[in-house]
mmCIF file of C-alpha atoms and ligand atoms in Angstrom:
data_model
loop_
_atom_site.group_PDB
_atom_site.id
_atom_site.type_symbol
_atom_site.label_atom_id
_atom_site.label_comp_id
_atom_site.label_asym_id
_atom_site.label_seq_id
_atom_site.Cartn_x
_atom_site.Cartn_y
_atom_site.Cartn_z
ATOM 1 C CA MET A 1 -35.255 -166.479 -36.668
ATOM 2 C CA LYS A 2 -33.374 -166.811 -39.954
ATOM 3 C CA LEU A 3 -29.791 -165.641 -40.525
ATOM 4 C CA LEU A 4 -29.244 -164.214 -44.003
ATOM 5 C CA ASN A 5 -26.896 -162.174 -46.183
ATOM 6 C CA LEU A 6 -27.822 -158.987 -48.030
ATOM 7 C CA ASP A 7 -26.878 -158.600 -51.681
ATOM 8 C CA ARG A 8 -24.445 -155.839 -50.626
ATOM 9 C CA PRO A 9 -21.861 -155.350 -47.838
ATOM 10 C CA ALA A 10 -23.291 -154.158 -44.505
ATOM 11 C CA THR A 11 -22.753 -150.588 -43.272
ATOM 12 C CA PRO A 12 -22.891 -149.150 -39.731
ATOM 13 C CA ASP A 13 -26.296 -147.624 -40.603
ATOM 14 C CA ASP A 14 -27.773 -151.117 -40.993
ATOM 15 C CA ALA A 15 -28.408 -151.866 -37.289
ATOM 16 C CA ALA A 16 -32.153 -152.198 -37.958
ATOM 17 C CA LEU A 17 -33.620 -152.399 -41.449
ATOM 18 C CA TRP A 18 -37.303 -152.444 -42.361
ATOM 19 C CA GLN A 19 -37.541 -153.894 -45.859
ATOM 20 C CA GLU A 20 -40.956 -154.502 -47.389
ATOM 21 C CA GLY A 21 -42.449 -155.341 -44.022
ATOM 22 C CA ARG A 22 -39.498 -157.475 -42.887
ATOM 23 C CA LEU A 23 -37.382 -156.570 -39.839
ATOM 24 C CA LEU A 24 -33.713 -157.360 -40.474
ATOM 25 C CA LEU A 25 -31.127 -156.825 -37.730
ATOM 26 C CA LEU A 26 -27.414 -156.732 -38.446
ATOM 27 C CA ASP A 27 -26.068 -159.342 -36.022
ATOM 28 C CA GLN A 28 -23.617 -157.219 -34.015
ATOM 29 C CA ARG A 29 -22.366 -160.267 -32.128
ATOM 30 C CA LEU A 30 -20.651 -161.398 -35.327
ATOM 31 C CA LEU A 31 -19.063 -158.075 -36.335
ATOM 32 C CA PRO A 32 -16.555 -157.195 -37.612
ATOM 33 C CA HIS A 33 -15.756 -160.621 -39.037
ATOM 34 C CA GLN A 34 -19.169 -161.580 -40.436
ATOM 35 C CA GLU A 35 -21.945 -159.369 -41.793
ATOM 36 C CA LYS A 36 -25.113 -161.391 -41.344
ATOM 37 C CA PHE A 37 -28.688 -160.252 -40.781
ATOM 38 C CA LEU A 38 -31.284 -161.834 -38.554
ATOM 39 C CA HIS A 39 -34.858 -161.816 -39.834
ATOM 40 C CA CYS A 40 -37.237 -161.270 -36.891
ATOM 41 C CA GLU A 41 -40.668 -162.575 -37.790
ATOM 42 C CA ASN A 42 -42.549 -161.532 -34.660
ATOM 43 C CA ALA A 43 -42.283 -159.509 -31.444
ATOM 44 C CA ALA A 44 -40.893 -162.441 -29.443
ATOM 45 C CA ASP A 45 -38.030 -162.846 -31.962
ATOM 46 C CA THR A 46 -37.384 -159.117 -31.740
ATOM 47 C CA ALA A 47 -37.292 -159.136 -27.929
ATOM 48 C CA GLN A 48 -34.954 -162.140 -27.948
ATOM 49 C CA ALA A 49 -32.629 -160.380 -30.390
ATOM 50 C CA ILE A 50 -32.472 -157.348 -28.074
ATOM 51 C CA THR A 51 -31.819 -159.510 -24.999
ATOM 52 C CA ASP A 52 -29.132 -161.489 -26.821
ATOM 53 C CA MET A 53 -27.288 -158.346 -28.049
ATOM 54 C CA VAL A 54 -27.914 -158.943 -31.760
ATOM 55 C CA VAL A 55 -28.855 -155.266 -31.693
ATOM 56 C CA ARG A 56 -27.679 -153.071 -28.830
ATOM 57 C CA GLY A 57 -27.192 -149.418 -27.917
ATOM 58 C CA ALA A 58 -30.098 -147.473 -26.436
ATOM 59 C CA PRO A 59 -31.493 -145.654 -29.513
ATOM 60 C CA ALA A 60 -31.066 -148.725 -31.758
ATOM 61 C CA ILE A 61 -32.947 -150.781 -29.174
ATOM 62 C CA GLY A 62 -35.740 -148.167 -29.268
ATOM 63 C CA VAL A 63 -35.935 -148.188 -33.079
ATOM 64 C CA THR A 64 -35.952 -151.998 -33.124
ATOM 65 C CA ALA A 65 -38.674 -152.161 -30.481
ATOM 66 C CA ALA A 66 -40.815 -149.766 -32.551
ATOM 67 C CA TYR A 67 -40.614 -152.183 -35.489
ATOM 68 C CA GLY A 68 -41.296 -155.023 -33.021
ATOM 69 C CA VAL A 69 -44.578 -153.301 -32.138
ATOM 70 C CA VAL A 70 -45.515 -153.322 -35.839
ATOM 71 C CA LEU A 71 -44.888 -157.086 -35.915
ATOM 72 C CA ALA A 72 -46.986 -157.496 -32.747
ATOM 73 C CA ALA A 73 -49.862 -155.537 -34.300
ATOM 74 C CA ARG A 74 -49.639 -157.533 -37.549
ATOM 75 C CA LYS A 75 -49.993 -160.835 -35.699
ATOM 76 C CA ALA A 76 -52.757 -159.447 -33.449
ATOM 77 C CA TRP A 77 -54.735 -158.213 -36.498
ATOM 78 C CA GLU A 78 -54.350 -161.615 -38.210
ATOM 79 C CA ARG A 79 -55.490 -163.429 -35.042
ATOM 80 C CA ALA A 80 -58.087 -161.142 -33.511
ATOM 81 C CA GLY A 81 -59.243 -158.661 -36.167
ATOM 82 C CA ALA A 82 -61.039 -155.797 -34.414
ATOM 83 C CA GLY A 83 -59.692 -157.026 -31.054
ATOM 84 C CA TRP A 84 -56.067 -156.366 -32.122
ATOM 85 C CA LYS A 85 -55.331 -153.672 -29.510
ATOM 86 C CA THR A 86 -55.961 -156.040 -26.601
ATOM 87 C CA ALA A 87 -54.490 -159.025 -28.431
ATOM 88 C CA MET A 88 -51.106 -157.352 -28.923
ATOM 89 C CA GLN A 89 -50.606 -156.345 -25.257
ATOM 90 C CA PRO A 90 -48.727 -159.508 -24.161
ATOM 91 C CA ASP A 91 -46.248 -158.992 -27.009
ATOM 92 C CA LEU A 92 -45.654 -155.391 -25.930
ATOM 93 C CA GLU A 93 -44.871 -156.626 -22.432
ATOM 94 C CA ILE A 94 -42.383 -159.143 -23.818
ATOM 95 C CA LEU A 95 -40.709 -156.375 -25.820
ATOM 96 C CA ALA A 96 -40.601 -153.996 -22.826
ATOM 97 C CA ALA A 97 -38.852 -156.640 -20.700
ATOM 98 C CA ALA A 98 -36.083 -157.339 -23.244
ATOM 99 C CA ARG A 99 -33.468 -155.180 -21.455
ATOM 100 C CA PRO A 100 -33.963 -152.933 -18.429
ATOM 101 C CA THR A 101 -31.578 -149.986 -18.615
ATOM 102 C CA ALA A 102 -32.055 -148.293 -22.001
ATOM 103 C CA VAL A 103 -35.077 -146.030 -21.524
ATOM 104 C CA ASN A 104 -35.428 -145.669 -25.301
ATOM 105 C CA LEU A 105 -37.013 -149.141 -25.281
ATOM 106 C CA GLY A 106 -39.978 -148.114 -23.098
ATOM 107 C CA TRP A 107 -40.080 -144.682 -24.740
ATOM 108 C CA ALA A 108 -40.520 -146.171 -28.232
ATOM 109 C CA ILE A 109 -43.127 -148.701 -27.101
ATOM 110 C CA ALA A 110 -45.077 -145.940 -25.321
ATOM 111 C CA ARG A 111 -45.012 -143.749 -28.443
ATOM 112 C CA MET A 112 -46.173 -146.641 -30.649
ATOM 113 C CA SER A 113 -48.891 -147.591 -28.120
ATOM 114 C CA ALA A 114 -50.147 -144.013 -27.923
ATOM 115 C CA LEU A 115 -50.604 -143.970 -31.689
ATOM 116 C CA ALA A 116 -52.228 -147.428 -31.640
ATOM 117 C CA GLN A 117 -54.852 -146.162 -29.191
ATOM 118 C CA THR A 118 -55.967 -143.517 -31.697
ATOM 119 C CA LEU A 119 -56.446 -146.021 -34.553
ATOM 120 C CA ASP A 120 -59.743 -147.505 -35.710
ATOM 121 C CA ASP A 121 -60.321 -151.028 -34.313
ATOM 122 C CA GLU A 122 -61.789 -152.150 -37.633
ATOM 123 C CA VAL A 123 -58.846 -151.088 -39.828
ATOM 124 C CA ASN A 124 -55.558 -152.946 -40.323
ATOM 125 C CA PRO A 125 -53.144 -150.961 -38.088
ATOM 126 C CA GLU A 126 -49.951 -151.957 -39.880
ATOM 127 C CA PRO A 127 -49.638 -149.062 -42.370
ATOM 128 C CA ALA A 128 -50.042 -146.395 -39.667
ATOM 129 C CA LEU A 129 -47.784 -148.176 -37.176
ATOM 130 C CA SER A 130 -45.015 -148.912 -39.650
ATOM 131 C CA ALA A 131 -45.072 -145.238 -40.709
ATOM 132 C CA GLU A 132 -44.658 -144.275 -37.031
ATOM 133 C CA ALA A 133 -41.767 -146.718 -36.518
ATOM 134 C CA SER A 134 -40.045 -145.321 -39.610
ATOM 135 C CA ALA A 135 -40.600 -141.806 -38.240
ATOM 136 C CA ILE A 136 -38.941 -142.812 -34.942
ATOM 137 C CA HIS A 137 -36.032 -144.218 -36.976
ATOM 138 C CA GLN A 138 -35.627 -141.145 -39.202
ATOM 139 C CA GLU A 139 -36.037 -138.696 -36.310
ATOM 140 C CA ASP A 140 -33.254 -140.470 -34.435
ATOM 141 C CA ILE A 141 -30.880 -140.100 -37.392
ATOM 142 C CA ALA A 142 -31.783 -136.415 -37.735
ATOM 143 C CA ALA A 143 -31.314 -135.830 -33.979
ATOM 144 C CA ASN A 144 -27.875 -137.414 -34.117
ATOM 145 C CA HIS A 145 -26.719 -135.095 -36.896
ATOM 146 C CA VAL A 146 -27.886 -132.064 -34.902
ATOM 147 C CA LEU A 147 -26.364 -133.177 -31.605
ATOM 148 C CA GLY A 148 -23.212 -134.328 -33.374
ATOM 149 C CA ASP A 149 -22.602 -130.835 -34.723
ATOM 150 C CA LEU A 150 -23.501 -129.234 -31.374
ATOM 151 C CA GLY A 151 -21.127 -131.506 -29.489
ATOM 152 C CA ALA A 152 -18.328 -130.825 -31.961
ATOM 153 C CA SER A 153 -18.818 -127.076 -31.420
ATOM 154 C CA LEU A 154 -17.706 -127.576 -27.788
ATOM 155 C CA ILE A 155 -14.277 -128.782 -28.886
ATOM 156 C CA GLU A 156 -12.189 -125.636 -28.982
ATOM 157 C CA LYS A 157 -8.870 -126.774 -30.386
ATOM 158 C CA LYS A 158 -7.651 -129.798 -32.324
ATOM 159 C CA THR A 159 -7.335 -132.642 -29.845
ATOM 160 C CA SER A 160 -7.694 -136.361 -29.242
ATOM 161 C CA VAL A 161 -10.653 -137.891 -27.412
ATOM 162 C CA ILE A 162 -11.495 -141.102 -25.589
ATOM 163 C CA THR A 163 -14.788 -142.906 -26.154
ATOM 164 C CA HIS A 164 -16.191 -145.934 -24.347
ATOM 165 C CA CYS A 165 -18.312 -148.816 -25.652
ATOM 166 C CA ASN A 166 -20.025 -148.140 -28.992
ATOM 167 C CA ALA A 167 -22.293 -145.124 -29.277
ATOM 168 C CA GLY A 168 -22.071 -145.101 -33.042
ATOM 169 C CA ALA A 169 -24.378 -145.602 -35.999
ATOM 170 C CA LEU A 170 -24.673 -149.237 -34.955
ATOM 171 C CA ALA A 171 -26.083 -148.177 -31.567
ATOM 172 C CA THR A 172 -28.652 -145.782 -33.062
ATOM 173 C CA GLY A 173 -30.864 -145.217 -36.093
ATOM 174 C CA GLY A 174 -27.693 -143.953 -37.808
ATOM 175 C CA TYR A 175 -24.707 -141.520 -37.521
ATOM 176 C CA GLY A 176 -24.323 -142.158 -33.778
ATOM 177 C CA THR A 177 -24.361 -140.047 -30.632
ATOM 178 C CA ALA A 178 -20.799 -139.989 -29.234
ATOM 179 C CA LEU A 179 -19.565 -141.109 -32.656
ATOM 180 C CA GLY A 180 -21.876 -138.504 -34.198
ATOM 181 C CA VAL A 181 -19.928 -135.844 -32.273
ATOM 182 C CA ILE A 182 -16.679 -137.514 -33.304
ATOM 183 C CA ARG A 183 -17.740 -137.665 -36.979
ATOM 184 C CA SER A 184 -18.733 -133.983 -36.928
ATOM 185 C CA ALA A 185 -15.501 -133.003 -35.121
ATOM 186 C CA TRP A 186 -13.443 -134.967 -37.655
ATOM 187 C CA ALA A 187 -15.253 -133.254 -40.545
ATOM 188 C CA ALA A 188 -14.519 -129.879 -38.903
ATOM 189 C CA GLY A 189 -10.783 -130.702 -38.651
ATOM 190 C CA LYS A 190 -10.873 -130.685 -34.837
ATOM 191 C CA LEU A 191 -9.814 -134.248 -34.208
ATOM 192 C CA GLU A 192 -6.307 -135.630 -33.957
ATOM 193 C CA GLN A 193 -7.325 -139.144 -33.077
ATOM 194 C CA VAL A 194 -9.821 -141.296 -31.181
ATOM 195 C CA TYR A 195 -8.891 -143.654 -28.369
ATOM 196 C CA ALA A 196 -11.553 -146.333 -27.963
ATOM 197 C CA ASP A 197 -11.774 -148.432 -24.813
ATOM 198 C CA GLU A 198 -12.013 -152.074 -25.834
ATOM 199 C CA THR A 199 -15.008 -152.474 -23.437
ATOM 200 C CA ARG A 200 -14.989 -155.877 -21.828
ATOM 201 C CA PRO A 201 -16.784 -158.242 -21.874
ATOM 202 C CA TRP A 202 -18.629 -157.679 -25.189
ATOM 203 C CA LEU A 203 -15.778 -155.687 -26.735
ATOM 204 C CA GLN A 204 -18.078 -153.111 -28.318
ATOM 205 C CA GLY A 205 -15.072 -150.750 -28.533
ATOM 206 C CA SER A 206 -12.649 -153.025 -30.338
ATOM 207 C CA ARG A 207 -15.225 -154.793 -32.504
ATOM 208 C CA LEU A 208 -17.808 -152.114 -33.296
ATOM 209 C CA THR A 209 -16.411 -148.619 -32.654
ATOM 210 C CA ALA A 210 -13.148 -149.523 -34.375
ATOM 211 C CA TRP A 211 -15.100 -151.017 -37.333
ATOM 212 C CA GLU A 212 -17.090 -147.808 -37.752
ATOM 213 C CA LEU A 213 -14.159 -145.415 -37.406
ATOM 214 C CA VAL A 214 -11.795 -147.363 -39.652
ATOM 215 C CA ARG A 215 -14.459 -147.342 -42.382
ATOM 216 C CA ASP A 216 -14.708 -143.547 -42.047
ATOM 217 C CA GLY A 217 -10.933 -143.094 -42.156
ATOM 218 C CA ILE A 218 -10.897 -141.636 -38.631
ATOM 219 C CA PRO A 219 -7.691 -142.715 -36.811
ATOM 220 C CA VAL A 220 -8.603 -145.022 -33.924
ATOM 221 C CA SER A 221 -6.361 -146.562 -31.314
ATOM 222 C CA LEU A 222 -7.682 -149.126 -28.845
ATOM 223 C CA LEU A 223 -7.097 -148.937 -25.102
ATOM 224 C CA ALA A 224 -7.458 -151.704 -22.561
ATOM 225 C CA ASP A 225 -10.264 -150.557 -20.257
ATOM 226 C CA GLY A 226 -7.805 -149.886 -17.436
ATOM 227 C CA ALA A 227 -5.483 -147.762 -19.606
ATOM 228 C CA ALA A 228 -7.452 -144.509 -19.622
ATOM 229 C CA ALA A 229 -5.761 -142.933 -16.573
ATOM 230 C CA ALA A 230 -2.308 -143.523 -18.036
ATOM 231 C CA ARG A 231 -3.438 -142.186 -21.403
ATOM 232 C CA LEU A 232 -4.863 -139.025 -19.849
ATOM 233 C CA ALA A 233 -1.715 -138.539 -17.765
ATOM 234 C CA ALA A 234 0.297 -138.646 -21.002
ATOM 235 C CA GLY A 235 -1.618 -135.574 -22.263
ATOM 236 C CA GLY A 236 -3.142 -134.575 -25.590
ATOM 237 C CA VAL A 237 -6.700 -135.693 -24.753
ATOM 238 C CA ASP A 238 -9.142 -132.864 -23.950
ATOM 239 C CA TRP A 239 -12.463 -134.693 -23.988
ATOM 240 C CA ILE A 240 -14.115 -137.968 -23.006
ATOM 241 C CA ILE A 241 -17.159 -138.402 -25.279
ATOM 242 C CA VAL A 242 -19.728 -141.089 -24.468
ATOM 243 C CA GLY A 243 -23.367 -141.957 -25.068
ATOM 244 C CA SER A 244 -25.980 -142.961 -22.518
ATOM 245 C CA ASP A 245 -28.679 -145.539 -21.877
ATOM 246 C CA ARG A 246 -30.678 -143.355 -19.519
ATOM 247 C CA ILE A 247 -30.172 -139.873 -18.140
ATOM 248 C CA ALA A 248 -32.015 -139.093 -14.892
ATOM 249 C CA ALA A 249 -33.892 -135.845 -14.207
ATOM 250 C CA ASN A 250 -30.939 -134.523 -12.180
ATOM 251 C CA GLY A 251 -28.401 -135.183 -14.956
ATOM 252 C CA ASP A 252 -26.951 -138.438 -13.579
ATOM 253 C CA VAL A 253 -25.977 -140.642 -16.511
ATOM 254 C CA ALA A 254 -26.191 -144.417 -16.914
ATOM 255 C CA ASN A 255 -23.856 -145.803 -19.541
ATOM 256 C CA LYS A 256 -21.690 -148.853 -20.220
ATOM 257 C CA ILE A 257 -19.840 -150.172 -17.165
ATOM 258 C CA GLY A 258 -16.557 -148.311 -16.864
ATOM 259 C CA THR A 259 -17.957 -144.895 -17.835
ATOM 260 C CA TYR A 260 -18.032 -143.826 -14.167
ATOM 261 C CA SER A 261 -14.366 -144.690 -13.608
ATOM 262 C CA LEU A 262 -13.485 -142.922 -16.855
ATOM 263 C CA ALA A 263 -15.279 -139.779 -15.629
ATOM 264 C CA LEU A 264 -13.451 -139.956 -12.286
ATOM 265 C CA VAL A 265 -10.031 -140.182 -13.913
ATOM 266 C CA ALA A 266 -11.024 -137.417 -16.338
ATOM 267 C CA LYS A 267 -11.812 -135.139 -13.383
ATOM 268 C CA ALA A 268 -8.448 -135.982 -11.804
ATOM 269 C CA HIS A 269 -6.672 -134.904 -15.009
ATOM 270 C CA GLY A 270 -8.744 -131.790 -15.816
ATOM 271 C CA VAL A 271 -10.239 -133.516 -18.891
ATOM 272 C CA LYS A 272 -13.856 -132.730 -19.778
ATOM 273 C CA VAL A 273 -16.695 -135.257 -20.054
ATOM 274 C CA MET A 274 -19.350 -134.937 -22.759
ATOM 275 C CA VAL A 275 -22.470 -137.124 -22.848
ATOM 276 C CA ALA A 276 -24.178 -137.143 -26.239
ATOM 277 C CA ALA A 277 -27.728 -138.520 -26.391
ATOM 278 C CA PRO A 278 -31.094 -137.762 -27.967
ATOM 279 C CA THR A 279 -33.845 -136.485 -25.642
ATOM 280 C CA SER A 280 -35.489 -139.934 -25.967
ATOM 281 C CA THR A 281 -32.701 -141.106 -23.608
ATOM 282 C CA ILE A 282 -33.667 -138.598 -20.901
ATOM 283 C CA ASP A 283 -36.043 -140.030 -18.311
ATOM 284 C CA MET A 284 -37.683 -137.184 -16.410
ATOM 285 C CA ASN A 285 -39.626 -139.786 -14.396
ATOM 286 C CA CYS A 286 -36.375 -141.070 -12.949
ATOM 287 C CA PRO A 287 -35.327 -138.557 -10.269
ATOM 288 C CA THR A 288 -31.688 -139.626 -9.838
ATOM 289 C CA GLY A 289 -29.188 -142.182 -11.030
ATOM 290 C CA ALA A 290 -30.002 -144.329 -8.008
ATOM 291 C CA ASP A 291 -33.450 -144.927 -9.547
ATOM 292 C CA ILE A 292 -32.081 -146.237 -12.855
ATOM 293 C CA PRO A 293 -32.446 -150.031 -13.196
ATOM 294 C CA ILE A 294 -28.998 -151.431 -13.908
ATOM 295 C CA GLU A 295 -28.818 -154.658 -15.900
ATOM 296 C CA THR A 296 -26.692 -157.452 -14.511
ATOM 297 C CA ARG A 297 -25.883 -160.146 -17.067
ATOM 298 C CA ASP A 298 -24.714 -163.734 -16.936
ATOM 299 C CA PRO A 299 -21.369 -164.080 -15.066
ATOM 300 C CA GLU A 300 -20.273 -166.414 -17.868
ATOM 301 C CA GLU A 301 -19.824 -163.342 -20.101
ATOM 302 C CA LEU A 302 -17.015 -162.213 -17.817
ATOM 303 C CA LEU A 303 -15.568 -165.608 -16.965
ATOM 304 C CA SER A 304 -15.046 -166.267 -20.670
ATOM 305 C CA CYS A 305 -13.599 -164.372 -23.596
ATOM 306 C CA GLY A 306 -15.665 -165.052 -26.671
ATOM 307 C CA ASP A 307 -16.433 -168.757 -26.477
ATOM 308 C CA LYS A 308 -13.286 -169.553 -24.537
ATOM 309 C CA ARG A 309 -13.432 -169.955 -20.778
ATOM 310 C CA VAL A 310 -10.514 -168.005 -19.257
ATOM 311 C CA ALA A 311 -11.278 -167.622 -15.537
ATOM 312 C CA SER A 312 -9.987 -170.051 -12.974
ATOM 313 C CA PRO A 313 -12.530 -172.812 -12.295
ATOM 314 C CA GLY A 314 -14.384 -171.972 -9.087
ATOM 315 C CA ALA A 315 -14.158 -168.180 -9.555
ATOM 316 C CA GLU A 316 -17.392 -166.210 -9.544
ATOM 317 C CA ALA A 317 -18.066 -162.923 -11.335
ATOM 318 C CA TRP A 318 -20.147 -159.794 -10.753
ATOM 319 C CA ASN A 319 -21.322 -158.509 -14.121
ATOM 320 C CA PRO A 320 -23.315 -155.265 -14.002
ATOM 321 C CA VAL A 321 -23.200 -153.957 -17.569
ATOM 322 C CA PHE A 322 -23.905 -150.299 -16.840
ATOM 323 C CA ASP A 323 -22.888 -147.817 -14.152
ATOM 324 C CA VAL A 324 -24.045 -144.370 -13.125
ATOM 325 C CA THR A 325 -21.866 -141.297 -13.508
ATOM 326 C CA PRO A 326 -23.059 -138.558 -11.141
ATOM 327 C CA ALA A 327 -24.036 -135.298 -12.845
ATOM 328 C CA LYS A 328 -21.251 -133.457 -11.001
ATOM 329 C CA LEU A 329 -18.678 -135.371 -13.076
ATOM 330 C CA VAL A 330 -20.354 -134.422 -16.368
ATOM 331 C CA ASP A 331 -19.332 -131.195 -18.112
ATOM 332 C CA ALA A 332 -21.928 -131.256 -20.880
ATOM 333 C CA ILE A 333 -25.003 -133.198 -21.915
ATOM 334 C CA VAL A 334 -25.649 -132.634 -25.607
ATOM 335 C CA THR A 335 -29.015 -133.470 -27.184
ATOM 336 C CA GLU A 336 -30.771 -132.437 -30.397
ATOM 337 C CA LYS A 337 -32.358 -129.623 -28.354
ATOM 338 C CA GLY A 338 -29.087 -128.051 -27.275
ATOM 339 C CA ILE A 339 -26.292 -128.210 -24.719
ATOM 340 C CA VAL A 340 -26.658 -128.470 -20.948
ATOM 341 C CA LEU A 341 -23.423 -127.410 -19.267
ATOM 342 C CA SER A 342 -22.732 -128.790 -15.742
ATOM 343 C CA PRO A 343 -26.179 -130.445 -15.639
ATOM 344 C CA ASP A 344 -28.398 -130.307 -12.572
ATOM 345 C CA VAL A 345 -32.092 -130.773 -11.868
ATOM 346 C CA GLU A 346 -33.104 -127.205 -12.802
ATOM 347 C CA LYS A 347 -31.109 -127.134 -16.048
ATOM 348 C CA MET A 348 -32.444 -130.538 -17.104
ATOM 349 C CA ALA A 349 -36.036 -129.447 -16.424
ATOM 350 C CA ALA A 350 -35.500 -126.251 -18.449
ATOM 351 C CA HIS A 351 -33.937 -128.275 -21.284
ATOM 352 C CA MET A 352 -36.826 -130.726 -21.417
ATOM 353 C CA GLY A 353 -39.504 -128.107 -20.659
HETATM 354 O O1 MRU B 1 -24.750 -153.125 -23.680
HETATM 355 P P1 MRU B 1 -24.844 -152.182 -24.834
HETATM 356 O O2 MRU B 1 -23.872 -152.478 -25.920
HETATM 357 O O3 MRU B 1 -26.263 -152.043 -25.319
HETATM 358 O O4 MRU B 1 -24.433 -150.776 -24.222
HETATM 359 C C1 MRU B 1 -24.478 -149.650 -25.044
HETATM 360 C C2 MRU B 1 -23.991 -148.423 -24.387
HETATM 361 O O5 MRU B 1 -23.647 -148.403 -23.234
HETATM 362 C C3 MRU B 1 -24.011 -147.166 -25.206
HETATM 363 O O6 MRU B 1 -22.995 -146.312 -24.810
HETATM 364 C C4 MRU B 1 -25.358 -146.455 -25.015
HETATM 365 O O7 MRU B 1 -26.427 -147.334 -25.242
HETATM 366 C C5 MRU B 1 -25.487 -145.288 -25.893
HETATM 367 S S1 MRU B 1 -25.662 -145.751 -27.585
HETATM 368 C C6 MRU B 1 -25.830 -144.368 -28.521
#
């Protein structure tokens, strides 16, 4: 994998770029201090980049995986000609295993595979598959604009909000889910200011969300992850707005670790919780939150801060990177199809039906 610069500054919409058949990923591990792109030459590179958090956020992972399937098909066609469908299967498995929680990963691979099955064995599949990957990318951006405006319509009076992790343009095809709502609310004059949890251990809040909002001129103030209860007690915050990695059929929501505690303290303070996500994040095959696979990452991520080891030698760490917020703590799930208030199994089925 090669690290390279573009001939222009990076923007939050650059999470995954497909340029003349090359997949370039903005290396989010280096933001906001360096704007470098990683060139993924094959599906294994792409999977590694997802695992290593070069690109992260459920919809962005899905978009990236779709382009990864194009790379898999290209190599399979070069190697096996008419046998490309079978030849690319191992690469699809490698891609699918890159991270477990974001359902958009499997969703995008399934959509690409379904198209692949309809293609002629004897014809180079790359043009059709790259058109499909671009469609997935563009549809995600369009969905985020729709759900952003819908979510903003729920905010009744000018207020401040808290967001957690980064559910922005960087985490999607573009515009963002939670940050899509925040961008639309800001444009509608409904937003006083955004509080962004710093989001240990990867600091997606302080590095990525703050980078996006500062660029847009939206006032952002960082909170230590444990500061939300005190901030809500101080008043002036009417909504928690977050994204999701997977929403179960009963409305339970998996999102970045700490979302569950945020929802609990929101309930205690009469503050509402909005989950903004495209329907590609809803997994109707997953009955409840208990069925969502939760990724646990290397304890080292928690024992260190950046490259510096901070924990006492001998200490261990438990590092699940997502948690599940039960549907009963969620006031609204907002997708490109509409708004589900107080989600439950029947309302989710009707929404997806
Ligand atoms: O570990 P990450 O950075 O991939 O976690 C991302 C999140 O938890 C986001 O909130 C979620 O994927 C929604 S992104 C629109």
